[in-house]
Coordinates of C-alpha atoms and ligand atoms in Angstrom, one line a residue:
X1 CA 87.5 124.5 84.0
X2 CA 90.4 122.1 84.2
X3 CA 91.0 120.4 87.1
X4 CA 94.8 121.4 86.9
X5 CA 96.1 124.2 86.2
X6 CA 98.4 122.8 83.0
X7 CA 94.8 121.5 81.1
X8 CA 93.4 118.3 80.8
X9 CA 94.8 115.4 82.9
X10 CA 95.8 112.4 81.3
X11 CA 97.4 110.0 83.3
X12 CA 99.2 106.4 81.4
X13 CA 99.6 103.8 84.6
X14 CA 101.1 100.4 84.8
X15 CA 101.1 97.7 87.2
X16 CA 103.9 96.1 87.2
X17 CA 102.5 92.4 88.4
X18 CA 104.5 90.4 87.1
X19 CA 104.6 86.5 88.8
X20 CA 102.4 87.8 91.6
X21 CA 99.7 88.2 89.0
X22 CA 99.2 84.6 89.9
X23 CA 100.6 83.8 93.4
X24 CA 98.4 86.3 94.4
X25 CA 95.2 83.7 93.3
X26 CA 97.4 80.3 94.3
X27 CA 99.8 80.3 96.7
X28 CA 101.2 77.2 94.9
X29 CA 101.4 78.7 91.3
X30 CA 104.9 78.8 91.8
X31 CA 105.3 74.9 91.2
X32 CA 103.8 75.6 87.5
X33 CA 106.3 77.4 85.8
X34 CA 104.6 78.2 82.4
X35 CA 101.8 79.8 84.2
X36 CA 104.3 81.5 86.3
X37 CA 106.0 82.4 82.6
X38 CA 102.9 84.8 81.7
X39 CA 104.0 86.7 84.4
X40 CA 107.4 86.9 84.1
X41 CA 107.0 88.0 80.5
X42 CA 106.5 91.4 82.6
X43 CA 109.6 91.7 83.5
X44 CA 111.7 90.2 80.3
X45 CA 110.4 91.9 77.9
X46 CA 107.0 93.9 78.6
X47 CA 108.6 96.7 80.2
X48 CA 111.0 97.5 78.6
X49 CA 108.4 97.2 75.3
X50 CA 106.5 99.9 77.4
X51 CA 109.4 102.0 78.2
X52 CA 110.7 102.1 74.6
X53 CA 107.1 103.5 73.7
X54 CA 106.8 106.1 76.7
X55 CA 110.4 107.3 75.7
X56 CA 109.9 107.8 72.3
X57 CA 106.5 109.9 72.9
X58 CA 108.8 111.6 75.6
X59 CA 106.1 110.9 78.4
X60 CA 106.7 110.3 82.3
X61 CA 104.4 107.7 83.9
X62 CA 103.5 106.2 87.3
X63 CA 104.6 102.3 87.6
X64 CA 102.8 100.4 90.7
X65 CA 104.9 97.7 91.6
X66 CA 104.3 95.2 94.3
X67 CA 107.1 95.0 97.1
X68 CA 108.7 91.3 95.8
X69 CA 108.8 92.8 92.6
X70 CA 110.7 95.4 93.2
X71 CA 113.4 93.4 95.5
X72 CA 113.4 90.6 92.6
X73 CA 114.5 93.3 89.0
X74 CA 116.4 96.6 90.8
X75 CA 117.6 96.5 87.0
X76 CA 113.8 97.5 86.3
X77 CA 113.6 99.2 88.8
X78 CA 116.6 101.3 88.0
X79 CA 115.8 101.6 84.1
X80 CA 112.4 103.3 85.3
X81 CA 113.6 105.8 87.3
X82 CA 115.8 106.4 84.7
X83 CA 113.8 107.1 82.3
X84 CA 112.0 109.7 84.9
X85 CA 109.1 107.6 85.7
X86 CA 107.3 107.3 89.4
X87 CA 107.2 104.1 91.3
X88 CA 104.0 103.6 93.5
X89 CA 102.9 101.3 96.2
X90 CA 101.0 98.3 94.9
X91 CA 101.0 95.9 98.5
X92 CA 104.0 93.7 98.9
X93 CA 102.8 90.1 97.6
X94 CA 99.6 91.5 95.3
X95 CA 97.3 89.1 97.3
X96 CA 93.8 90.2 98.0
X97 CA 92.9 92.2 100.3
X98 CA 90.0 90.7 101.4
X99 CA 91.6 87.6 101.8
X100 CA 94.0 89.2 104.7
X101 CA 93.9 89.4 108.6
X102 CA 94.7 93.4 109.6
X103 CA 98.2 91.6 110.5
X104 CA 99.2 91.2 107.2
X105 CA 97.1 93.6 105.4
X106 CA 99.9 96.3 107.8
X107 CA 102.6 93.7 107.1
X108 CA 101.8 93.9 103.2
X109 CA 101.7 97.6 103.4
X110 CA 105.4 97.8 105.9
X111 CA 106.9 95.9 103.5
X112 CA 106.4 96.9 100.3
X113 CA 106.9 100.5 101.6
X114 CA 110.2 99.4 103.3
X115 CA 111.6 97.8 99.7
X116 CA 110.5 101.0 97.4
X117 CA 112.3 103.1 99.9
X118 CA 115.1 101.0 99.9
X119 CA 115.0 101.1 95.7
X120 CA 114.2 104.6 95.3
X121 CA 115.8 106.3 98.4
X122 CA 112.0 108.3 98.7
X123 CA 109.0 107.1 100.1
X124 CA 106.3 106.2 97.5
X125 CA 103.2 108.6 97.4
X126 CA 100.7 106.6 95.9
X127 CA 99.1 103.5 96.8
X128 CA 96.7 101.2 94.3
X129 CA 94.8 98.0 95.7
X130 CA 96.0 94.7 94.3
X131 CA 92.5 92.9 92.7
X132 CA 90.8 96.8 93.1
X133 CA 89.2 95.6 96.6
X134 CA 90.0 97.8 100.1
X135 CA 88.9 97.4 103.7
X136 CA 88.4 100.1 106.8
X137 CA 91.6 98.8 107.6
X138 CA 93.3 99.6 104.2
X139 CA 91.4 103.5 104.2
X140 CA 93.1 103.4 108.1
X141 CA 96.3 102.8 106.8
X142 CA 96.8 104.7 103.4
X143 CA 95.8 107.5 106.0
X144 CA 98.4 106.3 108.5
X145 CA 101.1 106.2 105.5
X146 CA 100.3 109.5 104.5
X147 CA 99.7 108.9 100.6
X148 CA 99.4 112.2 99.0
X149 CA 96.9 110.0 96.0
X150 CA 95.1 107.0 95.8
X151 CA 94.0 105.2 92.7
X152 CA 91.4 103.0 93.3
X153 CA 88.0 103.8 93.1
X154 CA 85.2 103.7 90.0
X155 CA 82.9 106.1 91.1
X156 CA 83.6 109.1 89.3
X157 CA 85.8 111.2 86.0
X158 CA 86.9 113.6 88.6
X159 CA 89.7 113.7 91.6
X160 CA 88.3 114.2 95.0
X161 CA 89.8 114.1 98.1
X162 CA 89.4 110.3 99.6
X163 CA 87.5 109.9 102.8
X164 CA 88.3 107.3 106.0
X165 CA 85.5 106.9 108.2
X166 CA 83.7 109.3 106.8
X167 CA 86.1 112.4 107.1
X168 CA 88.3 113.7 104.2
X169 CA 91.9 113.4 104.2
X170 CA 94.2 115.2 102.3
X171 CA 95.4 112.4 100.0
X172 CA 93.7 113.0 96.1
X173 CA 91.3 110.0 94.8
X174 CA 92.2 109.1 91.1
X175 CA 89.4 107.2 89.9
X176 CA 89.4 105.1 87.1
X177 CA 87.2 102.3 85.4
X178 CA 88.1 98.7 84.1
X179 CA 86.6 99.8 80.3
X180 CA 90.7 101.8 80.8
X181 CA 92.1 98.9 81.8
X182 CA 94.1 96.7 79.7
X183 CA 93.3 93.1 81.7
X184 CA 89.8 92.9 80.5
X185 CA 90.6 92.9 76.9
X186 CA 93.8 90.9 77.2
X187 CA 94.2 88.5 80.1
X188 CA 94.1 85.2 78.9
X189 CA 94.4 81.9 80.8
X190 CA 94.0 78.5 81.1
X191 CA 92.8 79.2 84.7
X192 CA 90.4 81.8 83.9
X193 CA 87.6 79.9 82.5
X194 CA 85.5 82.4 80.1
X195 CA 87.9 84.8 78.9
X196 CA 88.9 85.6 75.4
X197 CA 91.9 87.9 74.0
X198 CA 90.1 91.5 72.4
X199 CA 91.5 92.6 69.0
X200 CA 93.9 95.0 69.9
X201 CA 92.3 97.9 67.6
X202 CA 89.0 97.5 69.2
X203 CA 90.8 98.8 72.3
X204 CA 92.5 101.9 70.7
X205 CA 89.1 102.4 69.9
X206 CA 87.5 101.9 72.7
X207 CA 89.8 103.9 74.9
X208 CA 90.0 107.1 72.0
X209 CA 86.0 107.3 72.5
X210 CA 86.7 107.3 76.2
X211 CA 89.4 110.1 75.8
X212 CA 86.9 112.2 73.3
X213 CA 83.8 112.1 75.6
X214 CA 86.2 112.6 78.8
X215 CA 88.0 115.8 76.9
X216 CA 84.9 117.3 75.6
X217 CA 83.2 117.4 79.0
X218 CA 86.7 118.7 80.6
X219 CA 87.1 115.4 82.8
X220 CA 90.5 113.6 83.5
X221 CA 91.7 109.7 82.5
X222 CA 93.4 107.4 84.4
X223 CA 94.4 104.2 82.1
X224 CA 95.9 101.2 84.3
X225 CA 98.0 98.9 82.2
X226 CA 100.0 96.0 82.6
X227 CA 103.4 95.3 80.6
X228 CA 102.8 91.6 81.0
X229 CA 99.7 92.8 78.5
X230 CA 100.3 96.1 76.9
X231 CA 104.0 95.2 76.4
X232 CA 103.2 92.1 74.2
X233 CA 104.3 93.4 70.6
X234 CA 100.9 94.1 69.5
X235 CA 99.9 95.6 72.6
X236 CA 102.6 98.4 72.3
X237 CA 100.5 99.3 69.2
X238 CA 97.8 100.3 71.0
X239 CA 99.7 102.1 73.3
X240 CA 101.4 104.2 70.8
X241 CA 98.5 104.9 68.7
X242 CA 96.0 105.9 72.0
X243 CA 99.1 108.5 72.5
X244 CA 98.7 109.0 69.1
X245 CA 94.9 109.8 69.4
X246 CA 95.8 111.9 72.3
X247 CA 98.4 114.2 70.9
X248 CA 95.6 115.2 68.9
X249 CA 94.4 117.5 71.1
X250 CA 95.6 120.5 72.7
X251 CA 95.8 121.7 76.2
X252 CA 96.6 118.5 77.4
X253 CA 99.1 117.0 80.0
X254 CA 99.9 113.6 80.1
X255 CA 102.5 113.1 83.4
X256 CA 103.0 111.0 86.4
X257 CA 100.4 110.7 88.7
X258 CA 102.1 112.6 91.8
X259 CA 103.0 115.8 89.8
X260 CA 99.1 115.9 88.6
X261 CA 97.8 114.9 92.2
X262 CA 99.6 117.3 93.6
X263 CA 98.3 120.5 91.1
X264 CA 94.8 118.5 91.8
X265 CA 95.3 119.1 95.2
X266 CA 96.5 122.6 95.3
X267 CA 93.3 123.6 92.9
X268 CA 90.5 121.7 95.0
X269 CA 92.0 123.7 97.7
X270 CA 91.7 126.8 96.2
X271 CA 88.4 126.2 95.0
X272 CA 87.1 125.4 98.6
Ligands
ZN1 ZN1 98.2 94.5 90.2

């Protein structure tokens, strides 16, 4: 059985980095503008790559976006929700967690909430860690903030409903795994030591055998992108064929992560 009730749940995510890709690791990036450059090919011309290809495949998608991203392109901002797509929490600055007091771990959280309210006139309803790391005080507050999904975790093919301190709250896990990621394959840096751009087929590849084993065995697949990557020309390819690969199939629905979450939701209560 699915776990929604409009088949097989295939969700397409981005995050939307951009320059904080790298202020996040080096406060001080900022004084070297060609690394600062990788990110801000994000925002030039990434996105809108990525948009072109969601648009022509007629598909709605969840965009995290960090807080100074959002206040720095309300063009891009605007041009998403345009096109129908969902924006999402994704911390304010994108530093890492584990590198924050609780003062600004709640700071990072007001404000990046504050500025996608302020963009989108709604509140955002799903929240994804910066660098995939959380603390107690991070489960605290995605409880305090009332996220109706998370998507963060790598334990599992299935939603579940997450748990703080030990008891369940009503906000909908969205696991996914870096093999669906786009970084590992593509990130490449002068100041990431050991890393080496993946030919792009290999990674339609890789993510169709993903899709086939996750489909047969009536899973779900969360993919987490990022336009500064998947929006390079070449990496558009492999966006458009994986949709390719995917409209193969029947009974399947590919949509923003709050419409699924929220069918998710309404099932695993159902169920209980
Ligand atoms: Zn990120």
């Amino acid at each position: 059985m699915s776990f929604t009730s409009k088949g097989f749940p295939m969700m397409l995510t981005f995050d939307l980095d951009c320059e904080t890709m790298w202020t996040a690791r080096d406060p001080d990036a900022h004084k070297r503008p060609i690394l600062m450059s990788q990110g801000a090919y994000g925002w030039k011309r990434g996105v809108w790559r990525v948009m072109d290809v969601l648009k022509r495949h007629e598909i709605t998608s969840t965009f995290f976006v960090p807080g100074q991203v959002v206040e720095a392109h309300p063009e891009v901002i605007e041009a998403l929700l345009k096109d129908g797509h969902e924006i999402a929490h994704h911390s304010h600055t994108h530093r890492w967690i584990v590198t924050l007091t609780p003062e600004e771990e709640r700071e990072e959280m007001e404000l990046a909430q504050q500025a996608i309210i302020k963009a989108t006139g709604e509140a955002p309803r799903g929240w994804r860690s910066p660098a995939a790391e959380v603390t107690d005080v991070t489960m605290d507050l995605i409880k305090e903030y009332g996220f109706s999904y998370s998507s963060n975790f790598f334990d599992d093919d299935a939603p579940y409903f997450l748990k703080v301190r030990g008891a369940p709250i009503d906000c909908v896990e969205l696991p996914f795994r870096y093999i669906n990621t786009d970084s590992p394959y593509f990130q490449f840096a002068k100041i990431l030591p050991g890393r080496t751009i993946t030919s792009p087929p290999q990674v339609v590849d890789t993510w169709s055998w993903e899709f086939d084993t996750l489909y047969a065995e009536d899973r779900m697949m969360v993919t987490a992108m990022h336009p500064e990557f998947i929006g390079q020309p070449s990496g558009a390819i492999v966006l458009d064929r994986f949709i390719q690969h995917i409209r193969k199939h029947d009974n399947v629905w590919i949509d923003r992560c709050d419409r699924i979450s929220a069918d998710m939701a309404a099932q695993m209560k159902a169920d209980a």
